[in-house]
């Protein structure tokens, strides 16, 4: 059976916009399911990447539908609670936050969340490798998400990539910022290095991502507003190269 036919048999009809074994991109429409994003310590790149991916799922439904963020106690100790004023304006009014005392309670809240079609998406956050998060638990989350069409992005802080039914699995970490527009000594827009190490219907790969900012002037307007954008790799050069070249 050809690859495309196998993918169509594996996913519901019309669920995959593209499943040819190609590369992932921010514009690629994918079916709602469970994604895992692994991050470390107090680096919030995983959370930022999760928000960007979830926002692409929501599309025109935002901000009409609320969305859910579930954390267990250990993940709150590591990275804190979501800061309402740090979110994009269109995400603030729809946030529903659940602080679960135990990982098993957080998993229950996530599963109930993805079963609720009134939500745009669910973000879950767990620390390390809690025992309740086994293959059976992830399989339940996958089935619930795909049945309801509500995506779940699970952020794993300091966790290991053990056996999981997640359709896509990422590692995210902070990367060097882009060059500043006016001051070469100042940091520019933040970026994230994301590695897709497991995916169903897509090739694994590494990506250097920034977040589109939009704007009124010509240069900023060239950035797509409020979405992920692939950026080129930074050049490796001495800090004083430009200064020496000008004499």
Tab-separated table of C-alpha atoms in Angstrom:
chain	number	residue	atom	x	y	z
A	1	UNK	CA	0.000	0.000	0.000
A	2	UNK	CA	1.462	3.457	-0.876
A	3	UNK	CA	2.568	5.732	1.966
A	4	UNK	CA	-0.235	8.241	1.398
A	5	UNK	CA	-2.863	5.504	1.480
A	6	UNK	CA	-1.467	4.131	4.746
A	7	UNK	CA	-1.665	7.603	6.300
A	8	UNK	CA	-5.233	8.093	5.122
A	9	UNK	CA	-6.148	4.760	6.677
A	10	UNK	CA	-4.450	5.697	9.945
A	11	UNK	CA	-6.086	9.140	10.297
A	12	UNK	CA	-9.743	10.135	9.976
A	13	UNK	CA	-10.821	11.323	6.533
A	14	UNK	CA	-9.656	14.856	5.835
A	15	UNK	CA	-7.544	15.032	8.985
A	16	UNK	CA	-4.171	15.399	7.281
A	17	UNK	CA	-3.595	18.345	5.002
A	18	UNK	CA	-0.242	16.873	4.053
A	19	UNK	CA	1.145	13.505	5.021
A	20	UNK	CA	3.687	12.725	2.327
A	21	UNK	CA	6.592	12.151	4.669
A	22	UNK	CA	7.875	15.675	4.014
A	23	UNK	CA	9.322	18.263	6.368
A	24	UNK	CA	7.386	20.087	9.071
A	25	UNK	CA	6.737	23.806	8.661
A	26	UNK	CA	4.717	26.368	10.665
A	27	UNK	CA	2.188	26.571	7.818
A	28	UNK	CA	1.523	22.831	7.771
A	29	UNK	CA	-2.051	21.996	8.789
A	30	UNK	CA	-2.069	18.916	11.019
A	31	UNK	CA	-4.872	17.025	12.775
A	32	UNK	CA	-5.625	17.581	16.435
A	33	UNK	CA	-3.788	15.090	18.601
A	34	UNK	CA	-1.237	14.877	21.420
A	35	UNK	CA	2.123	16.587	20.935
A	36	UNK	CA	4.959	16.446	23.468
A	37	UNK	CA	7.560	19.200	23.886
A	38	UNK	CA	10.549	18.533	26.152
A	39	UNK	CA	12.269	21.431	27.910
A	40	UNK	CA	14.804	21.901	30.677
A	41	UNK	CA	14.930	23.785	33.971
A	42	UNK	CA	13.742	27.371	33.916
A	43	UNK	CA	14.084	27.689	30.117
A	44	UNK	CA	10.590	28.646	28.952
A	45	UNK	CA	11.240	27.940	25.254
A	46	UNK	CA	9.075	24.811	25.485
A	47	UNK	CA	6.137	26.805	26.859
A	48	UNK	CA	6.554	29.519	24.202
A	49	UNK	CA	6.721	26.916	21.448
A	50	UNK	CA	3.635	25.189	22.866
A	51	UNK	CA	1.673	28.448	22.808
A	52	UNK	CA	2.720	29.162	19.225
A	53	UNK	CA	1.756	25.674	18.035
A	54	UNK	CA	-1.557	25.767	19.885
A	55	UNK	CA	-2.327	29.183	18.442
A	56	UNK	CA	-1.867	27.798	14.931
A	57	UNK	CA	-4.373	25.039	15.778
A	58	UNK	CA	-6.947	27.531	17.030
A	59	UNK	CA	-6.880	29.713	13.901
A	60	UNK	CA	-10.008	31.777	13.423
A	61	UNK	CA	-11.557	30.356	16.607
A	62	UNK	CA	-9.462	32.713	18.723
A	63	UNK	CA	-10.434	34.491	20.831
A	64	UNK	CA	-14.007	33.199	20.570
A	65	UNK	CA	-13.249	29.961	22.440
A	66	UNK	CA	-11.516	29.614	25.829
A	67	UNK	CA	-8.429	27.468	26.264
A	68	UNK	CA	-7.028	25.442	29.150
A	69	UNK	CA	-3.589	25.359	30.794
A	70	UNK	CA	-3.019	22.515	33.304
A	71	UNK	CA	0.046	22.292	35.599
A	72	UNK	CA	1.010	19.976	38.401
A	73	UNK	CA	2.684	21.257	41.573
A	74	UNK	CA	6.211	20.266	40.501
A	75	UNK	CA	5.987	22.102	37.157
A	76	UNK	CA	4.719	25.239	38.913
A	77	UNK	CA	7.757	25.137	41.205
A	78	UNK	CA	10.059	24.930	38.186
A	79	UNK	CA	8.625	27.521	35.837
A	80	UNK	CA	5.866	29.328	37.740
A	81	UNK	CA	2.274	29.982	36.756
A	82	UNK	CA	1.291	31.603	33.440
A	83	UNK	CA	1.638	35.389	33.515
A	84	UNK	CA	-1.575	36.814	32.113
A	85	UNK	CA	0.033	40.067	30.927
A	86	UNK	CA	2.853	38.162	29.252
A	87	UNK	CA	0.401	36.445	26.882
A	88	UNK	CA	-0.711	37.845	23.551
A	89	UNK	CA	-3.756	40.113	24.030
A	90	UNK	CA	-6.107	37.771	22.143
A	91	UNK	CA	-5.149	34.873	24.452
A	92	UNK	CA	-5.654	36.604	27.804
A	93	UNK	CA	-9.428	36.606	28.083
A	94	UNK	CA	-9.811	32.912	27.214
A	95	UNK	CA	-7.270	31.430	29.643
A	96	UNK	CA	-8.511	28.833	32.146
A	97	UNK	CA	-5.716	27.713	34.491
A	98	UNK	CA	-5.748	24.565	36.631
A	99	UNK	CA	-3.118	23.976	39.329
A	100	UNK	CA	-3.334	20.244	40.043
A	101	UNK	CA	-1.792	18.914	43.260
A	102	UNK	CA	-0.579	15.641	41.711
A	103	UNK	CA	0.389	14.440	38.215
A	104	UNK	CA	-2.536	11.992	38.165
A	105	UNK	CA	-4.920	14.906	38.819
A	106	UNK	CA	-3.277	16.941	36.049
A	107	UNK	CA	-3.673	14.072	33.582
A	108	UNK	CA	-7.340	13.711	34.510
A	109	UNK	CA	-7.885	17.451	33.938
A	110	UNK	CA	-6.128	17.287	30.561
A	111	UNK	CA	-8.247	14.368	29.403
A	112	UNK	CA	-11.457	16.068	30.512
A	113	UNK	CA	-10.279	19.251	28.769
A	114	UNK	CA	-9.633	17.653	25.388
A	115	UNK	CA	-13.027	15.955	25.544
A	116	UNK	CA	-14.664	19.405	25.800
A	117	UNK	CA	-15.360	20.733	22.295
A	118	UNK	CA	-15.965	24.196	23.728
A	119	UNK	CA	-12.187	24.631	24.150
A	120	UNK	CA	-9.813	25.725	21.398
A	121	UNK	CA	-6.847	23.751	22.740
A	122	UNK	CA	-5.268	22.420	25.927
A	123	UNK	CA	-1.705	22.915	27.187
A	124	UNK	CA	-0.498	20.514	29.862
A	125	UNK	CA	2.701	20.806	31.875
A	126	UNK	CA	4.333	18.033	33.893
A	127	UNK	CA	7.758	17.827	35.534
A	128	UNK	CA	10.207	14.933	35.219
A	129	UNK	CA	8.726	11.449	34.638
A	130	UNK	CA	5.693	10.924	36.869
A	131	UNK	CA	4.608	7.314	37.174
A	132	UNK	CA	0.988	7.942	36.022
A	133	UNK	CA	2.315	9.254	32.686
A	134	UNK	CA	2.795	5.899	30.965
A	135	UNK	CA	1.999	4.672	27.462
A	136	UNK	CA	-1.607	3.883	28.413
A	137	UNK	CA	-2.153	7.438	29.694
A	138	UNK	CA	-0.741	9.002	26.533
A	139	UNK	CA	-2.823	6.667	24.390
A	140	UNK	CA	-5.980	7.760	26.208
A	141	UNK	CA	-5.057	11.403	25.581
A	142	UNK	CA	-4.419	10.752	21.881
A	143	UNK	CA	-7.767	9.018	21.398
A	144	UNK	CA	-9.674	11.700	23.322
A	145	UNK	CA	-8.010	14.531	21.398
A	146	UNK	CA	-8.512	13.004	17.956
A	147	UNK	CA	-12.132	12.133	18.721
A	148	UNK	CA	-13.044	15.668	19.820
A	149	UNK	CA	-10.748	17.670	17.557
A	150	UNK	CA	-9.252	19.550	20.532
A	151	UNK	CA	-5.414	19.452	20.391
A	152	UNK	CA	-3.270	18.833	23.468
A	153	UNK	CA	0.302	20.152	23.746
A	154	UNK	CA	2.069	18.465	26.677
A	155	UNK	CA	5.169	20.264	27.990
A	156	UNK	CA	7.598	17.909	29.751
A	157	UNK	CA	10.024	19.785	32.034
A	158	UNK	CA	13.224	17.794	32.677
A	159	UNK	CA	11.514	14.628	31.453
A	160	UNK	CA	12.873	11.737	29.403
A	161	UNK	CA	11.500	10.569	26.069
A	162	UNK	CA	10.115	7.269	27.304
A	163	UNK	CA	7.530	5.189	25.440
A	164	UNK	CA	4.631	7.404	24.372
A	165	UNK	CA	1.709	7.429	21.930
A	166	UNK	CA	2.167	11.145	21.147
A	167	UNK	CA	1.893	11.882	17.405
A	168	UNK	CA	4.722	14.442	17.475
A	169	UNK	CA	7.595	14.768	19.957
A	170	UNK	CA	9.870	17.807	20.184
A	171	UNK	CA	12.832	19.122	22.146
A	172	UNK	CA	12.945	22.901	22.526
A	173	UNK	CA	15.669	25.168	23.878
A	174	UNK	CA	16.617	28.834	23.686
A	175	UNK	CA	18.862	29.840	20.777
A	176	UNK	CA	20.960	32.992	20.123
A	177	UNK	CA	18.814	36.018	19.379
A	178	UNK	CA	18.701	37.604	15.944
A	179	UNK	CA	20.763	40.679	15.116
A	180	UNK	CA	19.313	43.925	16.434
A	181	UNK	CA	17.989	46.270	13.786
A	182	UNK	CA	19.825	49.398	15.009
A	183	UNK	CA	22.392	48.291	17.618
A	184	UNK	CA	24.769	45.432	16.792
A	185	UNK	CA	25.724	45.133	20.484
A	186	UNK	CA	22.141	44.655	21.656
A	187	UNK	CA	20.170	41.387	21.450
A	188	UNK	CA	17.486	41.240	18.799
A	189	UNK	CA	14.348	39.148	18.584
A	190	UNK	CA	14.504	35.907	20.623
A	191	UNK	CA	14.672	32.590	18.808
A	192	UNK	CA	14.161	28.941	19.671
A	193	UNK	CA	15.879	25.767	18.520
A	194	UNK	CA	13.327	22.982	18.108
A	195	UNK	CA	14.150	19.386	17.245
A	196	UNK	CA	11.403	17.154	15.926
A	197	UNK	CA	12.675	13.696	16.836
A	198	UNK	CA	9.500	11.686	16.280
A	199	UNK	CA	6.488	12.362	14.073
A	200	UNK	CA	3.832	10.388	12.308
A	201	UNK	CA	3.849	11.145	8.582
A	202	UNK	CA	6.709	13.685	8.744
A	203	UNK	CA	10.486	13.485	8.661
A	204	UNK	CA	12.428	14.302	11.852
A	205	UNK	CA	14.467	17.484	11.675
A	206	UNK	CA	15.893	20.487	13.500
A	207	UNK	CA	14.422	23.983	13.104
A	208	UNK	CA	15.479	27.496	14.090
A	209	UNK	CA	12.327	29.439	14.931
A	210	UNK	CA	11.372	33.018	15.706
A	211	UNK	CA	7.981	34.529	16.407
A	212	UNK	CA	6.365	36.795	13.817
A	213	UNK	CA	5.759	40.297	15.172
A	214	UNK	CA	4.050	42.107	12.317
A	215	UNK	CA	3.944	45.895	12.264
A	216	UNK	CA	3.262	49.033	10.235
A	217	UNK	CA	6.642	49.787	8.675
A	218	UNK	CA	7.896	47.845	5.661
A	219	UNK	CA	10.494	45.702	7.429
A	220	UNK	CA	8.305	44.660	10.353
A	221	UNK	CA	5.319	44.113	8.088
A	222	UNK	CA	7.380	41.534	6.200
A	223	UNK	CA	7.235	39.381	9.331
A	224	UNK	CA	3.973	37.453	9.554
A	225	UNK	CA	2.027	38.648	12.562
A	226	UNK	CA	1.514	36.383	15.556
A	227	UNK	CA	2.892	33.114	14.227
A	228	UNK	CA	6.062	31.033	14.042
A	229	UNK	CA	8.592	31.818	11.345
A	230	UNK	CA	11.625	29.843	10.170
A	231	UNK	CA	14.798	31.942	10.247
A	232	UNK	CA	18.266	31.270	8.750
A	233	UNK	CA	21.167	30.055	10.844
A	234	UNK	CA	23.300	32.806	12.381
A	235	UNK	CA	26.733	33.448	10.910
A	236	UNK	CA	29.714	32.449	13.046
A	237	UNK	CA	32.073	35.425	12.893
A	238	UNK	CA	34.283	37.474	15.281
A	239	UNK	CA	32.509	40.286	17.096
A	240	UNK	CA	34.904	42.937	15.748
A	241	UNK	CA	34.927	41.788	12.106
A	242	UNK	CA	32.755	44.662	10.863
A	243	UNK	CA	34.743	47.226	12.849
A	244	UNK	CA	38.076	46.022	11.429
A	245	UNK	CA	36.695	46.008	7.910
A	246	UNK	CA	35.795	49.697	8.166
A	247	UNK	CA	39.293	50.652	9.339
